[in-house]
mmCIF file of C-alpha atoms and ligand atoms in Angstrom:
data_model
loop_
_atom_site.group_PDB
_atom_site.id
_atom_site.type_symbol
_atom_site.label_atom_id
_atom_site.label_comp_id
_atom_site.label_asym_id
_atom_site.label_seq_id
_atom_site.Cartn_x
_atom_site.Cartn_y
_atom_site.Cartn_z
ATOM 1 C CA UNK A 262 10.370 -142.867 66.037
ATOM 2 C CA UNK A 263 14.042 -141.560 65.305
ATOM 3 C CA UNK A 264 13.196 -138.095 64.250
ATOM 4 C CA UNK A 265 11.279 -138.256 67.575
ATOM 5 C CA UNK A 266 14.052 -138.864 69.505
ATOM 6 C CA UNK A 267 16.277 -136.587 67.666
ATOM 7 C CA UNK A 268 13.955 -133.858 68.605
ATOM 8 C CA UNK A 269 13.550 -134.980 72.131
ATOM 9 C CA UNK A 270 17.457 -134.592 72.480
ATOM 10 C CA UNK A 271 17.623 -131.654 70.744
ATOM 11 C CA UNK A 272 14.732 -129.969 73.009
ATOM 12 C CA UNK A 273 16.824 -131.184 76.216
ATOM 13 C CA UNK A 274 20.053 -129.706 74.658
ATOM 14 C CA UNK A 275 18.236 -126.303 74.633
ATOM 15 C CA UNK A 276 16.666 -126.744 77.824
ATOM 16 C CA UNK A 277 20.190 -127.891 79.214
ATOM 17 C CA UNK A 278 21.448 -124.541 78.168
ATOM 18 C CA UNK A 279 18.540 -122.488 79.196
ATOM 19 C CA UNK A 280 16.461 -124.431 82.058
ATOM 20 C CA UNK A 281 13.082 -123.103 82.958
ATOM 21 C CA UNK A 282 13.672 -120.826 85.844
ATOM 22 C CA UNK A 283 11.026 -121.174 88.669
ATOM 23 C CA UNK A 284 10.258 -118.411 91.204
ATOM 24 C CA UNK A 285 11.695 -120.545 94.239
ATOM 25 C CA UNK A 286 14.317 -123.251 93.290
ATOM 26 C CA UNK A 287 15.480 -125.201 95.925
ATOM 27 C CA UNK A 288 19.273 -125.505 96.604
ATOM 28 C CA UNK A 289 20.184 -128.977 97.005
ATOM 29 C CA UNK A 290 24.013 -130.386 96.950
ATOM 30 C CA UNK A 291 25.701 -133.566 97.063
ATOM 31 C CA UNK A 292 25.684 -133.576 100.843
ATOM 32 C CA UNK A 293 21.778 -133.927 100.873
ATOM 33 C CA UNK A 294 21.872 -136.647 98.662
ATOM 34 C CA UNK A 295 24.669 -138.454 100.547
ATOM 35 C CA UNK A 296 22.672 -137.760 103.694
ATOM 36 C CA UNK A 297 19.504 -139.332 102.441
ATOM 37 C CA UNK A 298 21.393 -142.312 101.030
ATOM 38 C CA UNK A 299 22.966 -142.615 104.386
ATOM 39 C CA UNK A 300 19.487 -142.616 106.041
ATOM 40 C CA UNK A 301 18.181 -145.183 103.566
ATOM 41 C CA UNK A 302 20.880 -147.619 104.474
ATOM 42 C CA UNK A 303 20.456 -147.036 108.120
ATOM 43 C CA UNK A 304 16.960 -148.360 107.811
ATOM 44 C CA UNK A 305 15.348 -146.220 110.357
ATOM 45 C CA UNK A 306 13.460 -143.928 108.050
ATOM 46 C CA UNK A 307 10.782 -142.599 110.307
ATOM 47 C CA UNK A 308 11.084 -140.128 113.076
ATOM 48 C CA UNK A 309 14.140 -140.668 115.038
ATOM 49 C CA UNK A 310 17.577 -139.359 115.857
ATOM 50 C CA UNK A 311 17.886 -137.270 112.510
ATOM 51 C CA UNK A 312 14.748 -135.603 113.404
ATOM 52 C CA UNK A 313 15.806 -134.946 116.856
ATOM 53 C CA UNK A 314 19.172 -133.261 115.666
ATOM 54 C CA UNK A 315 17.206 -131.309 113.214
ATOM 55 C CA UNK A 316 15.291 -129.799 115.753
ATOM 56 C CA UNK A 317 18.024 -129.136 117.982
ATOM 57 C CA UNK A 318 19.813 -127.146 114.950
ATOM 58 C CA UNK A 319 16.624 -124.967 114.309
ATOM 59 C CA UNK A 320 16.146 -124.333 118.058
ATOM 60 C CA UNK A 321 19.692 -123.374 118.571
ATOM 61 C CA UNK A 322 19.690 -121.143 115.216
ATOM 62 C CA UNK A 323 16.707 -119.244 116.170
ATOM 63 C CA UNK A 324 17.531 -119.146 119.702
ATOM 64 C CA UNK A 325 14.153 -120.804 121.066
ATOM 65 C CA UNK A 326 14.045 -122.949 124.038
ATOM 66 C CA UNK A 327 12.451 -125.942 122.151
ATOM 67 C CA UNK A 328 11.529 -127.033 118.482
ATOM 68 C CA UNK A 329 9.295 -129.620 117.449
ATOM 69 C CA UNK A 330 9.785 -130.768 113.852
ATOM 70 C CA UNK A 331 6.324 -131.542 111.953
ATOM 71 C CA UNK A 332 5.744 -132.637 108.387
ATOM 72 C CA UNK A 333 4.453 -128.963 107.153
ATOM 73 C CA UNK A 334 3.996 -125.395 108.374
ATOM 74 C CA UNK A 335 0.320 -126.205 107.921
ATOM 75 C CA UNK A 336 0.528 -128.794 110.558
ATOM 76 C CA UNK A 337 2.831 -126.439 112.733
ATOM 77 C CA UNK A 338 0.137 -123.854 112.426
ATOM 78 C CA UNK A 339 -2.772 -126.352 113.325
ATOM 79 C CA UNK A 340 -0.898 -127.772 116.226
ATOM 80 C CA UNK A 341 -0.034 -124.548 117.694
ATOM 81 C CA UNK A 342 -3.458 -123.630 117.687
ATOM 82 C CA UNK A 343 -4.650 -126.770 119.050
ATOM 83 C CA UNK A 344 -1.768 -126.979 121.612
ATOM 84 C CA UNK A 345 -2.679 -123.589 123.036
ATOM 85 C CA UNK A 346 -6.133 -124.778 123.667
ATOM 86 C CA UNK A 347 -7.570 -122.649 120.896
ATOM 87 C CA UNK A 348 -10.930 -124.089 119.154
ATOM 88 C CA UNK A 349 -14.477 -123.951 118.491
ATOM 89 C CA UNK A 350 -16.037 -120.383 119.509
ATOM 90 C CA UNK A 351 -12.853 -118.775 119.610
ATOM 91 C CA UNK A 352 -11.633 -116.021 116.887
ATOM 92 C CA UNK A 353 -8.235 -115.560 115.570
ATOM 93 C CA UNK A 354 -6.810 -112.374 113.956
ATOM 94 C CA UNK A 355 -4.666 -112.787 110.791
ATOM 95 C CA UNK A 356 -3.623 -111.129 107.646
ATOM 96 C CA UNK A 357 -5.733 -111.842 104.266
ATOM 97 C CA UNK A 358 -2.602 -111.424 102.618
ATOM 98 C CA UNK A 359 -1.073 -114.981 102.925
ATOM 99 C CA UNK A 360 -0.941 -118.468 101.849
ATOM 100 C CA UNK A 361 -4.547 -119.849 102.616
ATOM 101 C CA UNK A 362 -2.815 -122.555 104.974
ATOM 102 C CA UNK A 363 -2.548 -119.549 107.563
ATOM 103 C CA UNK A 364 -6.162 -119.095 107.927
ATOM 104 C CA UNK A 365 -7.445 -122.687 107.032
ATOM 105 C CA UNK A 366 -5.226 -123.966 109.832
ATOM 106 C CA UNK A 367 -7.617 -121.739 112.201
ATOM 107 C CA UNK A 368 -10.794 -123.241 110.580
ATOM 108 C CA UNK A 369 -9.237 -126.659 111.205
ATOM 109 C CA UNK A 370 -8.890 -126.193 114.874
ATOM 110 C CA UNK A 371 -12.377 -125.196 114.953
ATOM 111 C CA UNK A 372 -11.851 -121.297 115.481
ATOM 112 C CA UNK A 373 -12.818 -118.392 112.979
ATOM 113 C CA UNK A 374 -10.189 -116.418 111.287
ATOM 114 C CA UNK A 375 -10.822 -112.667 111.472
ATOM 115 C CA UNK A 376 -8.911 -110.776 108.777
ATOM 116 C CA UNK A 377 -7.048 -107.302 109.153
ATOM 117 C CA UNK A 378 -5.582 -105.417 106.385
ATOM 118 C CA UNK A 379 -1.989 -104.877 105.653
ATOM 119 C CA UNK A 380 0.395 -102.114 105.348
ATOM 120 C CA UNK A 381 0.670 -101.199 101.758
ATOM 121 C CA UNK A 382 4.488 -101.088 101.964
ATOM 122 C CA UNK A 383 5.664 -103.808 104.279
ATOM 123 C CA UNK A 384 2.644 -106.206 103.078
ATOM 124 C CA UNK A 385 2.473 -107.151 106.904
ATOM 125 C CA UNK A 386 -0.526 -107.145 108.796
ATOM 126 C CA UNK A 387 -1.256 -103.299 110.168
ATOM 127 C CA UNK A 388 -1.043 -103.361 113.897
ATOM 128 C CA UNK A 389 -2.749 -100.230 114.338
ATOM 129 C CA UNK A 390 -5.751 -102.151 112.692
ATOM 130 C CA UNK A 391 -5.627 -104.937 115.104
ATOM 131 C CA UNK A 392 -7.560 -103.542 118.209
ATOM 132 C CA UNK A 393 -10.535 -102.502 116.371
ATOM 133 C CA UNK A 394 -10.812 -106.461 115.313
ATOM 134 C CA UNK A 395 -10.522 -107.918 118.880
ATOM 135 C CA UNK A 396 -13.378 -109.135 120.527
ATOM 136 C CA UNK A 397 -14.280 -111.211 123.581
ATOM 137 C CA UNK A 398 -13.819 -114.190 121.626
ATOM 138 C CA UNK A 399 -10.319 -113.289 120.302
ATOM 139 C CA UNK A 400 -7.650 -115.864 121.496
ATOM 140 C CA UNK A 401 -4.623 -115.268 119.357
ATOM 141 C CA UNK A 402 -2.969 -113.318 116.745
ATOM 142 C CA UNK A 403 -1.445 -114.790 113.811
ATOM 143 C CA UNK A 404 0.839 -112.583 111.896
ATOM 144 C CA UNK A 405 2.468 -113.565 108.787
ATOM 145 C CA UNK A 406 6.052 -112.324 107.958
ATOM 146 C CA UNK A 407 5.405 -111.783 104.351
ATOM 147 C CA UNK A 408 8.028 -112.374 102.029
ATOM 148 C CA UNK A 409 10.448 -112.675 104.811
ATOM 149 C CA UNK A 410 10.083 -109.386 106.529
ATOM 150 C CA UNK A 411 9.334 -109.408 109.906
ATOM 151 C CA UNK A 412 5.989 -108.016 111.115
ATOM 152 C CA UNK A 413 5.997 -105.140 113.818
ATOM 153 C CA UNK A 414 6.296 -107.745 116.436
ATOM 154 C CA UNK A 415 6.583 -104.730 119.265
ATOM 155 C CA UNK A 416 3.377 -103.487 118.491
ATOM 156 C CA UNK A 417 1.867 -107.248 117.997
ATOM 157 C CA UNK A 418 3.230 -108.417 121.432
ATOM 158 C CA UNK A 419 2.104 -104.975 123.268
ATOM 159 C CA UNK A 420 -1.524 -105.610 121.920
ATOM 160 C CA UNK A 421 -1.345 -109.222 123.091
ATOM 161 C CA UNK A 422 -0.411 -108.469 126.456
ATOM 162 C CA UNK A 423 -2.933 -106.221 126.732
ATOM 163 C CA UNK A 424 -5.681 -108.217 125.671
ATOM 164 C CA UNK A 425 -4.028 -111.586 127.088
ATOM 165 C CA UNK A 426 -3.668 -113.141 123.508
ATOM 166 C CA UNK A 427 -1.388 -115.546 122.281
ATOM 167 C CA UNK A 428 1.137 -114.849 119.291
ATOM 168 C CA UNK A 429 1.430 -117.389 116.754
ATOM 169 C CA UNK A 430 3.713 -116.475 113.916
ATOM 170 C CA UNK A 431 3.409 -117.850 110.713
ATOM 171 C CA UNK A 432 7.142 -117.686 109.769
ATOM 172 C CA UNK A 433 6.973 -119.865 106.624
ATOM 173 C CA UNK A 434 9.014 -117.160 104.969
ATOM 174 C CA UNK A 435 10.950 -116.295 107.761
ATOM 175 C CA UNK A 436 13.603 -118.301 108.706
ATOM 176 C CA UNK A 437 16.836 -116.266 109.240
ATOM 177 C CA UNK A 438 15.035 -113.005 109.888
ATOM 178 C CA UNK A 439 15.526 -111.250 112.936
ATOM 179 C CA UNK A 440 13.682 -108.418 114.823
ATOM 180 C CA UNK A 441 15.637 -105.905 116.909
ATOM 181 C CA UNK A 442 18.241 -108.210 117.235
ATOM 182 C CA UNK A 443 16.238 -111.185 118.014
ATOM 183 C CA UNK A 444 15.775 -114.209 115.638
ATOM 184 C CA UNK A 445 12.254 -115.036 114.297
ATOM 185 C CA UNK A 446 11.414 -118.004 116.033
ATOM 186 C CA UNK A 447 12.348 -116.619 119.623
ATOM 187 C CA UNK A 448 9.813 -114.107 120.370
ATOM 188 C CA UNK A 449 6.557 -115.525 120.981
ATOM 189 C CA UNK A 450 4.425 -118.452 121.919
ATOM 190 C CA UNK A 451 4.926 -120.480 118.897
ATOM 191 C CA UNK A 452 6.682 -119.742 115.575
ATOM 192 C CA UNK A 453 5.932 -121.962 112.457
ATOM 193 C CA UNK A 454 8.399 -122.490 109.844
ATOM 194 C CA UNK A 455 7.957 -124.214 106.532
ATOM 195 C CA UNK A 456 10.529 -126.346 104.750
ATOM 196 C CA UNK A 457 8.396 -126.948 101.741
ATOM 197 C CA UNK A 458 10.319 -127.069 98.002
ATOM 198 C CA UNK A 459 10.346 -123.303 97.556
ATOM 199 C CA UNK A 460 11.182 -122.202 101.027
ATOM 200 C CA UNK A 461 14.673 -120.650 102.088
ATOM 201 C CA UNK A 462 15.447 -124.367 103.361
ATOM 202 C CA UNK A 463 13.766 -127.334 102.363
ATOM 203 C CA UNK A 464 13.058 -130.852 103.393
ATOM 204 C CA UNK A 465 10.679 -131.866 100.582
ATOM 205 C CA UNK A 466 7.786 -131.284 102.787
ATOM 206 C CA UNK A 467 8.368 -130.279 106.304
ATOM 207 C CA UNK A 468 7.900 -127.735 109.033
ATOM 208 C CA UNK A 469 8.660 -126.916 112.526
ATOM 209 C CA UNK A 470 7.280 -125.039 115.578
ATOM 210 C CA UNK A 471 9.881 -123.222 117.907
ATOM 211 C CA UNK A 472 8.553 -122.020 121.266
ATOM 212 C CA UNK A 473 10.112 -121.054 124.632
ATOM 213 C CA UNK A 474 7.356 -123.086 126.646
ATOM 214 C CA UNK A 475 8.808 -126.406 126.949
ATOM 215 C CA UNK A 476 5.397 -127.778 128.245
ATOM 216 C CA UNK A 477 3.775 -126.621 125.125
ATOM 217 C CA UNK A 478 6.389 -128.379 123.336
ATOM 218 C CA UNK A 479 5.895 -131.584 124.758
ATOM 219 C CA UNK A 480 1.889 -131.369 124.131
ATOM 220 C CA UNK A 481 2.717 -130.628 120.255
ATOM 221 C CA UNK A 482 5.046 -133.596 120.215
ATOM 222 C CA UNK A 483 2.256 -135.894 121.637
ATOM 223 C CA UNK A 484 -0.337 -134.383 119.631
ATOM 224 C CA UNK A 485 2.092 -134.609 116.392
ATOM 225 C CA UNK A 486 2.058 -138.500 116.936
ATOM 226 C CA UNK A 487 -1.592 -139.694 117.486
ATOM 227 C CA UNK A 488 -1.465 -138.313 121.252
ATOM 228 C CA UNK A 489 0.592 -141.197 121.940
ATOM 229 C CA UNK A 490 2.565 -140.718 125.283
ATOM 230 C CA UNK A 491 6.234 -142.227 123.877
ATOM 231 C CA UNK A 492 7.443 -141.930 120.202
ATOM 232 C CA UNK A 493 8.184 -145.096 118.383
ATOM 233 C CA UNK A 494 11.859 -144.180 118.753
ATOM 234 C CA UNK A 495 12.020 -144.193 122.497
ATOM 235 C CA UNK A 496 9.801 -147.086 122.648
ATOM 236 C CA UNK A 497 12.438 -149.296 121.010
ATOM 237 C CA UNK A 498 15.282 -147.881 123.160
ATOM 238 C CA UNK A 499 18.154 -149.930 124.731
ATOM 239 C CA UNK A 500 15.990 -150.597 127.608
ATOM 240 C CA UNK A 501 13.818 -152.884 125.429
ATOM 241 C CA UNK A 502 10.008 -152.551 124.515
ATOM 242 C CA UNK A 503 7.826 -150.259 126.494
ATOM 243 C CA UNK A 504 3.802 -149.918 125.908
ATOM 244 C CA UNK A 505 2.405 -146.402 124.996
ATOM 245 C CA UNK A 506 -0.616 -144.829 125.923
ATOM 246 C CA UNK A 507 -2.870 -142.825 123.964
ATOM 247 C CA UNK A 508 -3.280 -139.452 126.130
ATOM 248 C CA UNK A 509 -5.314 -137.497 123.228
ATOM 249 C CA UNK A 510 -6.645 -138.365 119.905
ATOM 250 C CA UNK A 511 -3.689 -136.689 118.193
ATOM 251 C CA UNK A 512 -2.581 -136.227 114.595
ATOM 252 C CA UNK A 513 0.173 -137.813 112.204
ATOM 253 C CA UNK A 514 1.961 -134.900 111.638
ATOM 254 C CA UNK A 515 5.684 -135.926 112.501
ATOM 255 C CA UNK A 516 8.629 -135.368 110.271
ATOM 256 C CA UNK A 517 10.755 -138.568 108.957
ATOM 257 C CA UNK A 518 14.391 -139.027 109.347
ATOM 258 C CA UNK A 519 14.647 -139.183 105.727
ATOM 259 C CA UNK A 520 13.355 -135.549 105.322
ATOM 260 C CA UNK A 521 15.349 -134.255 108.424
ATOM 261 C CA UNK A 522 18.492 -135.787 107.140
ATOM 262 C CA UNK A 523 18.023 -133.026 104.378
ATOM 263 C CA UNK A 524 17.143 -130.301 106.634
ATOM 264 C CA UNK A 525 20.419 -130.739 108.800
ATOM 265 C CA UNK A 526 22.492 -130.262 105.666
ATOM 266 C CA UNK A 527 20.327 -127.052 104.462
ATOM 267 C CA UNK A 528 20.906 -125.668 108.182
ATOM 268 C CA UNK A 529 24.671 -126.189 107.856
ATOM 269 C CA UNK A 530 24.376 -123.932 104.573
ATOM 270 C CA UNK A 531 21.830 -121.252 105.880
ATOM 271 C CA UNK A 532 24.127 -118.411 106.146
ATOM 272 C CA UNK A 533 25.532 -119.114 102.945
ATOM 273 C CA UNK A 534 21.984 -119.266 101.466
ATOM 274 C CA UNK A 535 20.689 -116.032 102.961
ATOM 275 C CA UNK A 536 24.084 -114.238 101.888
ATOM 276 C CA UNK A 537 23.435 -115.479 98.448
ATOM 277 C CA UNK A 538 19.731 -114.360 98.560
ATOM 278 C CA UNK A 539 20.934 -110.736 99.997
ATOM 279 C CA UNK A 540 23.560 -110.580 97.193
ATOM 280 C CA UNK A 541 20.638 -111.340 94.331
ATOM 281 C CA UNK A 542 18.364 -108.977 95.970
ATOM 282 C CA UNK A 543 20.665 -106.130 95.617
ATOM 283 C CA UNK A 544 21.697 -107.181 92.385
ATOM 284 C CA UNK A 545 17.748 -106.894 91.184
ATOM 285 C CA UNK A 546 17.107 -103.786 93.318
ATOM 286 C CA UNK A 547 19.915 -101.744 91.435
ATOM 287 C CA UNK A 548 18.889 -103.588 87.884
ATOM 288 C CA UNK A 549 15.299 -102.335 88.215
ATOM 289 C CA UNK A 550 15.103 -99.060 89.914
ATOM 290 C CA UNK A 551 14.764 -97.141 86.882
ATOM 291 C CA UNK A 552 11.583 -99.447 85.809
ATOM 292 C CA UNK A 553 8.020 -98.177 86.343
ATOM 293 C CA UNK A 554 7.422 -100.838 88.903
ATOM 294 C CA UNK A 555 7.494 -100.718 92.585
ATOM 295 C CA UNK A 556 10.323 -102.649 94.177
ATOM 296 C CA UNK A 557 10.224 -104.404 98.032
ATOM 297 C CA UNK A 558 9.890 -101.327 100.280
ATOM 298 C CA UNK A 559 13.350 -100.456 101.893
ATOM 299 C CA UNK A 560 14.614 -102.483 104.802
ATOM 300 C CA UNK A 561 14.790 -100.633 108.245
ATOM 301 C CA UNK A 562 18.169 -100.932 109.989
ATOM 302 C CA UNK A 563 16.621 -102.655 113.120
ATOM 303 C CA UNK A 564 15.368 -105.776 111.292
ATOM 304 C CA UNK A 565 16.960 -108.642 109.325
ATOM 305 C CA UNK A 566 14.861 -109.530 106.459
ATOM 306 C CA UNK A 567 14.945 -113.148 105.265
ATOM 307 C CA UNK A 568 14.696 -112.460 101.647
ATOM 308 C CA UNK A 569 12.293 -115.130 100.683
ATOM 309 C CA UNK A 570 10.733 -113.469 98.040
ATOM 310 C CA UNK A 571 11.577 -110.802 95.607
ATOM 311 C CA UNK A 572 8.168 -109.172 94.545
ATOM 312 C CA UNK A 573 7.239 -106.782 91.845
ATOM 313 C CA UNK A 574 4.251 -104.885 91.891
ATOM 314 C CA UNK A 575 2.978 -104.092 88.152
ATOM 315 C CA UNK A 576 0.220 -101.716 87.545
ATOM 316 C CA UNK A 577 -0.962 -101.728 84.160
ATOM 317 C CA UNK A 578 -1.728 -97.913 84.119
ATOM 318 C CA UNK A 579 2.295 -97.338 84.872
ATOM 319 C CA UNK A 580 3.823 -100.552 83.697
ATOM 320 C CA UNK A 581 1.964 -100.618 80.311
ATOM 321 C CA UNK A 582 0.876 -104.174 81.127
ATOM 322 C CA UNK A 583 -1.060 -106.256 83.532
ATOM 323 C CA UNK A 584 0.471 -108.520 86.192
ATOM 324 C CA UNK A 585 -0.799 -111.592 84.520
ATOM 325 C CA UNK A 586 0.198 -110.204 81.064
ATOM 326 C CA UNK A 587 3.757 -109.737 82.415
ATOM 327 C CA UNK A 588 3.749 -113.255 83.879
ATOM 328 C CA UNK A 589 2.769 -114.599 80.558
ATOM 329 C CA UNK A 590 5.507 -112.703 78.813
ATOM 330 C CA UNK A 591 8.248 -113.636 81.384
ATOM 331 C CA UNK A 592 6.923 -117.504 80.718
ATOM 332 C CA UNK A 593 7.548 -117.106 77.078
ATOM 333 C CA UNK A 594 11.281 -116.331 77.978
ATOM 334 C CA UNK A 595 11.654 -119.273 80.055
ATOM 335 C CA UNK A 596 11.275 -117.362 83.357
ATOM 336 C CA UNK A 597 8.644 -118.627 85.864
ATOM 337 C CA UNK A 598 7.190 -116.456 88.670
ATOM 338 C CA UNK A 599 4.297 -116.576 91.460
ATOM 339 C CA UNK A 600 1.777 -114.789 93.109
ATOM 340 C CA UNK A 601 1.793 -113.956 96.776
ATOM 341 C CA UNK A 602 -0.786 -113.833 97.347
ATOM 342 C CA UNK A 603 -4.448 -113.620 95.886
ATOM 343 C CA UNK A 604 -5.790 -112.508 99.367
ATOM 344 C CA UNK A 605 -7.610 -115.311 100.986
ATOM 345 C CA UNK A 606 -10.855 -113.576 101.877
ATOM 346 C CA UNK A 607 -11.515 -113.609 98.089
ATOM 347 C CA UNK A 608 -11.246 -117.177 97.646
ATOM 348 C CA UNK A 609 -14.815 -118.971 96.891
ATOM 349 C CA UNK A 610 -14.688 -120.739 100.598
ATOM 350 C CA UNK A 611 -14.174 -117.341 102.549
ATOM 351 C CA UNK A 612 -16.638 -115.164 100.371
ATOM 352 C CA UNK A 613 -19.334 -117.730 100.873
ATOM 353 C CA UNK A 614 -18.732 -118.886 104.329
ATOM 354 C CA UNK A 615 -18.032 -115.755 105.859
ATOM 355 C CA UNK A 616 -19.650 -113.181 103.455
ATOM 356 C CA UNK A 617 -16.275 -111.100 102.504
ATOM 357 C CA UNK A 618 -16.104 -109.233 99.448
ATOM 358 C CA UNK A 619 -14.012 -107.096 97.455
ATOM 359 C CA UNK A 620 -12.965 -103.850 99.068
ATOM 360 C CA UNK A 621 -13.059 -105.343 102.677
ATOM 361 C CA UNK A 622 -9.207 -105.362 102.799
ATOM 362 C CA UNK A 623 -8.289 -102.808 100.183
ATOM 363 C CA UNK A 624 -4.156 -103.035 100.706
ATOM 364 C CA UNK A 625 -4.409 -106.459 100.343
ATOM 365 C CA UNK A 626 -6.338 -106.423 97.434
ATOM 366 C CA UNK A 627 -4.200 -103.922 95.851
ATOM 367 C CA UNK A 628 -0.936 -105.944 96.255
ATOM 368 C CA UNK A 629 -2.904 -109.336 95.327
ATOM 369 C CA UNK A 630 -3.755 -107.651 91.871
ATOM 370 C CA UNK A 631 -0.377 -106.463 91.175
ATOM 371 C CA UNK A 632 2.257 -108.490 92.955
ATOM 372 C CA UNK A 633 4.602 -111.070 91.104
ATOM 373 C CA UNK A 634 7.572 -112.909 92.487
ATOM 374 C CA UNK A 635 10.353 -113.326 90.239
ATOM 375 C CA UNK A 636 12.812 -116.233 90.334
ATOM 376 C CA UNK A 637 14.711 -115.832 93.753
ATOM 377 C CA UNK A 638 16.632 -118.420 95.324
ATOM 378 C CA UNK A 639 20.109 -119.164 96.582
ATOM 379 C CA UNK A 640 20.209 -121.740 93.984
ATOM 380 C CA UNK A 641 20.283 -119.018 90.931
ATOM 381 C CA UNK A 642 23.807 -118.678 89.076
ATOM 382 C CA UNK A 643 24.975 -115.482 88.155
ATOM 383 C CA UNK A 644 23.933 -115.860 84.586
ATOM 384 C CA UNK A 645 20.573 -117.123 85.810
ATOM 385 C CA UNK A 646 20.283 -113.700 87.773
ATOM 386 C CA UNK A 647 21.118 -111.945 84.499
ATOM 387 C CA UNK A 648 18.621 -113.937 82.590
ATOM 388 C CA UNK A 649 15.875 -112.896 84.728
ATOM 389 C CA UNK A 650 16.852 -109.188 84.526
ATOM 390 C CA UNK A 651 17.078 -109.394 80.753
ATOM 391 C CA UNK A 652 13.585 -110.743 80.698
ATOM 392 C CA UNK A 653 11.899 -108.459 83.282
ATOM 393 C CA UNK A 654 13.315 -105.416 81.632
ATOM 394 C CA UNK A 655 12.788 -106.537 77.768
ATOM 395 C CA UNK A 656 8.922 -107.167 78.658
ATOM 396 C CA UNK A 657 8.630 -104.007 80.400
ATOM 397 C CA UNK A 658 10.549 -101.928 78.003
ATOM 398 C CA UNK A 659 8.623 -103.318 75.288
ATOM 399 C CA UNK A 660 5.231 -102.536 76.910
ATOM 400 C CA UNK A 661 5.984 -99.151 78.391
ATOM 401 C CA UNK A 662 5.234 -96.473 75.836
HETATM 402 C C1 LIG B 14 4.536 -122.255 102.330
HETATM 403 C C2 LIG B 14 3.146 -121.465 103.385
HETATM 404 C C3 LIG B 14 2.737 -121.970 104.379
HETATM 405 C C4 LIG B 14 2.517 -123.656 104.223
HETATM 406 O O1 LIG B 14 3.771 -124.425 104.417
HETATM 407 P P1 LIG B 14 3.694 -125.861 104.275
HETATM 408 O O2 LIG B 14 4.922 -126.539 104.706
HETATM 409 O O3 LIG B 14 3.609 -125.960 102.734
HETATM 410 O O4 LIG B 14 2.293 -126.335 104.821
HETATM 411 C C5 LIG B 14 2.111 -121.510 105.386
HETATM 412 N N1 LIG B 14 1.935 -120.107 105.235
HETATM 413 C C6 LIG B 14 2.738 -119.479 104.258
HETATM 414 C C7 LIG B 14 2.689 -117.864 104.352
HETATM 415 C C8 LIG B 14 3.320 -120.101 103.551
HETATM 416 O O5 LIG B 14 4.025 -119.605 102.154
#
């Protein structure tokens, strides 16, 4: 018993010196902790004034006319589609190199996802291949700003105008990114952000739709809370209780004030967070430039990359070990990593339901087999950055003959 306690204590000591590094650690300070505590003390935990303020901050930051807070980006994608009237019989074009939620949400809305391969370098949907995938049923293009790198929005918007399609951006990676001087979030019919625990800013779980269409924003707001015409916060206003009407069978996608309180503090720090990300990005790029791995593609001068993920491509032939073996070797050195992403079309449901198979989207598959995201977060200390570099270099130098 005593020995157990001792060994536990010594393990903790070791782990306190060398905590396991995850690929996307949240950056939480005493401000967030204080903000949550004060919401708990206020006794209004649900959607209310904090959520309203959080929406205002994200709206202002992105330059969008309206912002609707939701409890995830998945909910944001779903409600964007539903709110724009996309459903059964419709097709939505998206990328296979994304988190499953982008495509699942299309299915939730009753529509069919249609994949278009990515560009090898940018890892984003290839606009030159979109037109071939457009049919009479196509209603929207849903690009994903992979790793925080904005898609070619000019080309995508031009196609959308020509074919009268909506553009719904999955910007789960891209808060802080901009395209030709305009912040992601201000460019299209709907842009969906995520505040999941690994993203650039976090609320635990959370998401947001930004838009320039105020009527669409009103629809989203109603859909996000059961389809009720007035939310609870406004029903219990100074003027007394007022009844609500259910105008549509909506969903339960609202964000709580408890979560929004964290988001408000995170938004106050976003410039600092993204500057820190840029610094670590540059340190990694310099430290790895002589290694037999592929680093993120250079960033063109006319975009601001949100630098959400730092990815390496590990090719067994050139690097000397497989991506999965690389991840395991990092793990053994206390360094976590992630895969963003195994392409959606190769997951069981998509193969079985839509008949997708290997070879359908060669670039997405090439990346999906080789990509690895190493620890990358504004919360990383200089020492931790050095630990990651040391681990990556050691593993590769050991295997590369
Ligand atoms: C994280 C992520 C989502 C989902 O975000 P949630 O807030 O967890 O629902 C959607 N798309 C992409 C590309 C993501 O990385």
